[in-house]
mmCIF file of C-alpha atoms in Angstrom:
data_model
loop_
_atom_site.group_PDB
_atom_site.id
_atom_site.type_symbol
_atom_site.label_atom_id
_atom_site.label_comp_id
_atom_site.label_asym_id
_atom_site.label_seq_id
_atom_site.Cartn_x
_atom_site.Cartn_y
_atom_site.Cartn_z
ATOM 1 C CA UNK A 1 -3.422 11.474 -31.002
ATOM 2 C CA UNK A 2 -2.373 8.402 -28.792
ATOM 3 C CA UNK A 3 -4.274 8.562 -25.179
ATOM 4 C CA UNK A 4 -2.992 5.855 -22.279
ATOM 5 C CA UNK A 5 -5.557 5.790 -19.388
ATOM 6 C CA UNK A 6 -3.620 7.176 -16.234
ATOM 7 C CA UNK A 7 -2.335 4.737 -13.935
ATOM 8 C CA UNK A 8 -2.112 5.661 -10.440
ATOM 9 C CA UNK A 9 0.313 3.959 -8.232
ATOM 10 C CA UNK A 10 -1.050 5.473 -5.113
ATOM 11 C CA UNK A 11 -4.349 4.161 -5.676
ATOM 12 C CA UNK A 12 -2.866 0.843 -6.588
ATOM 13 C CA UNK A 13 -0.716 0.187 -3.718
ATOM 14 C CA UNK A 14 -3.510 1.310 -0.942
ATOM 15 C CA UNK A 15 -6.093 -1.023 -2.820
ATOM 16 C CA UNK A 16 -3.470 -3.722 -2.438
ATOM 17 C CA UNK A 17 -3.165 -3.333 1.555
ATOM 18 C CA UNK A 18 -7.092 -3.027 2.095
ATOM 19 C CA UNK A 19 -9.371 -5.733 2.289
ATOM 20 C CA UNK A 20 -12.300 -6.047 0.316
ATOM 21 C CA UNK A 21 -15.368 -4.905 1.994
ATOM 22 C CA UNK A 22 -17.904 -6.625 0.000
ATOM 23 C CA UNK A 23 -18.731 -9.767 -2.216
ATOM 24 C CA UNK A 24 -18.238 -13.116 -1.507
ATOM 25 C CA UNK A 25 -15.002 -12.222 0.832
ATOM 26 C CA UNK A 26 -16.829 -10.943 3.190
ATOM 27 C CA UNK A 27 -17.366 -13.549 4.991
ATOM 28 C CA UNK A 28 -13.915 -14.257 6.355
ATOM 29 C CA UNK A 29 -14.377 -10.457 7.891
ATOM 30 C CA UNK A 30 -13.891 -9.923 11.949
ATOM 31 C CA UNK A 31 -15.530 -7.329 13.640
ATOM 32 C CA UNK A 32 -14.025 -4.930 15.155
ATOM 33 C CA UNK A 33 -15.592 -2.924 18.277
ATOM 34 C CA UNK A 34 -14.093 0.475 19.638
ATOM 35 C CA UNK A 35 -15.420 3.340 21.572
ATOM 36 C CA UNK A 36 -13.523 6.315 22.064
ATOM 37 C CA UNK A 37 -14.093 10.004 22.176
ATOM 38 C CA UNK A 38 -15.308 11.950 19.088
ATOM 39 C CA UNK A 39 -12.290 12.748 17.609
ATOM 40 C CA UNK A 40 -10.277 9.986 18.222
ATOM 41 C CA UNK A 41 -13.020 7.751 16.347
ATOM 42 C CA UNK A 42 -13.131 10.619 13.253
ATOM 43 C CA UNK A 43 -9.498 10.137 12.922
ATOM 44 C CA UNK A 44 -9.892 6.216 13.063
ATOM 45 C CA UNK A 45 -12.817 6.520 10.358
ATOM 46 C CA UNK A 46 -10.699 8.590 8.112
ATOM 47 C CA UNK A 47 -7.915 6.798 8.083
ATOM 48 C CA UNK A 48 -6.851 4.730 4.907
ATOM 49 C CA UNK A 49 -7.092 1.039 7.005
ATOM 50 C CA UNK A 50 -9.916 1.919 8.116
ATOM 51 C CA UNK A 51 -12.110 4.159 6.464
ATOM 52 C CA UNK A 52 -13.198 1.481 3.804
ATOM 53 C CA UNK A 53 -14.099 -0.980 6.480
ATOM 54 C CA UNK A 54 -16.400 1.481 8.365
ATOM 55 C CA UNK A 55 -19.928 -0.161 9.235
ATOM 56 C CA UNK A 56 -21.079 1.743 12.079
ATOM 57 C CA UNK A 57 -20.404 4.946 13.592
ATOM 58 C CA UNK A 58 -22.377 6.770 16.421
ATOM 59 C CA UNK A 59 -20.836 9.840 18.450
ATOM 60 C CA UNK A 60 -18.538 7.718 21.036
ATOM 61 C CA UNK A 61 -18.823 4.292 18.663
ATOM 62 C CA UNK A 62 -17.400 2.582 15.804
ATOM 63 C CA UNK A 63 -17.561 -1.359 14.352
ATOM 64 C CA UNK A 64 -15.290 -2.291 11.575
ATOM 65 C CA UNK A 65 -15.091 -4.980 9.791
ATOM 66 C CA UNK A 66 -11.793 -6.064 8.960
ATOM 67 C CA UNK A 67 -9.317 -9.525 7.814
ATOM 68 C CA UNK A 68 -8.263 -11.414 10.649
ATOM 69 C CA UNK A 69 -4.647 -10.533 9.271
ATOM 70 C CA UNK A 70 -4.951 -7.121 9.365
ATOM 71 C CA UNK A 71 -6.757 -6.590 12.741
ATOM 72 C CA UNK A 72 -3.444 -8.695 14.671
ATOM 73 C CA UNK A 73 -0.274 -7.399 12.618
ATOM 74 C CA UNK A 74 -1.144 -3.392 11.404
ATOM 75 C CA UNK A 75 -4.104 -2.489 13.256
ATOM 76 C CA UNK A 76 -2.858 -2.941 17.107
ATOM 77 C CA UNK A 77 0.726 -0.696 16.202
ATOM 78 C CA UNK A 78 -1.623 2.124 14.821
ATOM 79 C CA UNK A 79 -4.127 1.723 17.994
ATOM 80 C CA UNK A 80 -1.441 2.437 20.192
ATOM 81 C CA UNK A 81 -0.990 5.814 18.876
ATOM 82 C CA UNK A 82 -4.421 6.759 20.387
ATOM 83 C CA UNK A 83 -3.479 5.484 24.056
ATOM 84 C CA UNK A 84 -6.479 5.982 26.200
ATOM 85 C CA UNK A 85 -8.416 7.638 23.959
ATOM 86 C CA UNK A 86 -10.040 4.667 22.831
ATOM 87 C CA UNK A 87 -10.916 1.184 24.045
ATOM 88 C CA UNK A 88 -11.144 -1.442 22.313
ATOM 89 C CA UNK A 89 -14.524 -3.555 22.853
ATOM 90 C CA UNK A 90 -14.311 -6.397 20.947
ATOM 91 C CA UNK A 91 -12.634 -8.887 19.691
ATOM 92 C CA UNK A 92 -11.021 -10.432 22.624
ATOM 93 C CA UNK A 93 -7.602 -11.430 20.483
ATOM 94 C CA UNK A 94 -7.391 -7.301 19.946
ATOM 95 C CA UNK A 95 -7.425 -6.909 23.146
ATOM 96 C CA UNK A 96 -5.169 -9.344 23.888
ATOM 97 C CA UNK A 97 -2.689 -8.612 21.345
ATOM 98 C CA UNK A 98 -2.621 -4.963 22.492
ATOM 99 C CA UNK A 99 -1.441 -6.536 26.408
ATOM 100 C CA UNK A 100 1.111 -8.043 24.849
ATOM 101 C CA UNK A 101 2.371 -5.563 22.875
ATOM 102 C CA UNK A 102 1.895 -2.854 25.701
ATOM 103 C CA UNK A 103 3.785 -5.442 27.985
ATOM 104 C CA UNK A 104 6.984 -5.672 25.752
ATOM 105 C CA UNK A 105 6.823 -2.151 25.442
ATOM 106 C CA UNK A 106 7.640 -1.862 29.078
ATOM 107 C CA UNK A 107 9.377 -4.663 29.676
ATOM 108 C CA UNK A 108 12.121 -2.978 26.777
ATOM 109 C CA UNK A 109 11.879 0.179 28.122
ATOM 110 C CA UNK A 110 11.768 -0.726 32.196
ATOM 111 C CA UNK A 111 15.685 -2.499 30.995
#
């Protein structure tokens, strides 16, 4: 009897989009700061971004460490589903990024 080991695509493809989260890469990671309320930060910490990139949690707290790609092209369009139940402490170009984005947002819809 012939056996292939199973390839899963899923698995694949989501270990494509993450970062690595250890080894010698890790030093090109940013921190990333947010409080929020309980739930909001359980959905953030579950979430496939993420979840991986977790390195501290407290009840109304959460640091990840993520790519400096990452944190300014996917992670401010999924913040924004969250809206003010979460703030984001750190870094500054987050922040930043989230003004502008928030800004066009009402500039397009203000039109």
């Amino acid at each position: 009897m012939n056996v292939r080991p199973i390839f899963p695509p899923g698995r694949f493809l989501l270990d494509s989009l993450r970062s690595d989260d250890g080894g010698e890469d890790s030093a090109h990671l940013i921190s990333v700061h947010i409080q929020g309320s309980p739930q909001a930060l359980d959905d953030l910490c579950g979430h496939w971004l993420l979840g991986h990139a977790l390195v501290e949690r407290t009840a109304e707290y959460a640091h990840f460490k993520l790519d400096e790609l990452k944190i300014y092209t996917q992670l401010p369009y999924y913040l924004l589903s969250y809206g003010g139940k979460i703030r984001i402490l750190e870094p500054e170009g987050l922040k930043s990024c989230m003004i502008d984005i928030t800004a066009s947002l009402l500039d397009h819809y203000q039109s």
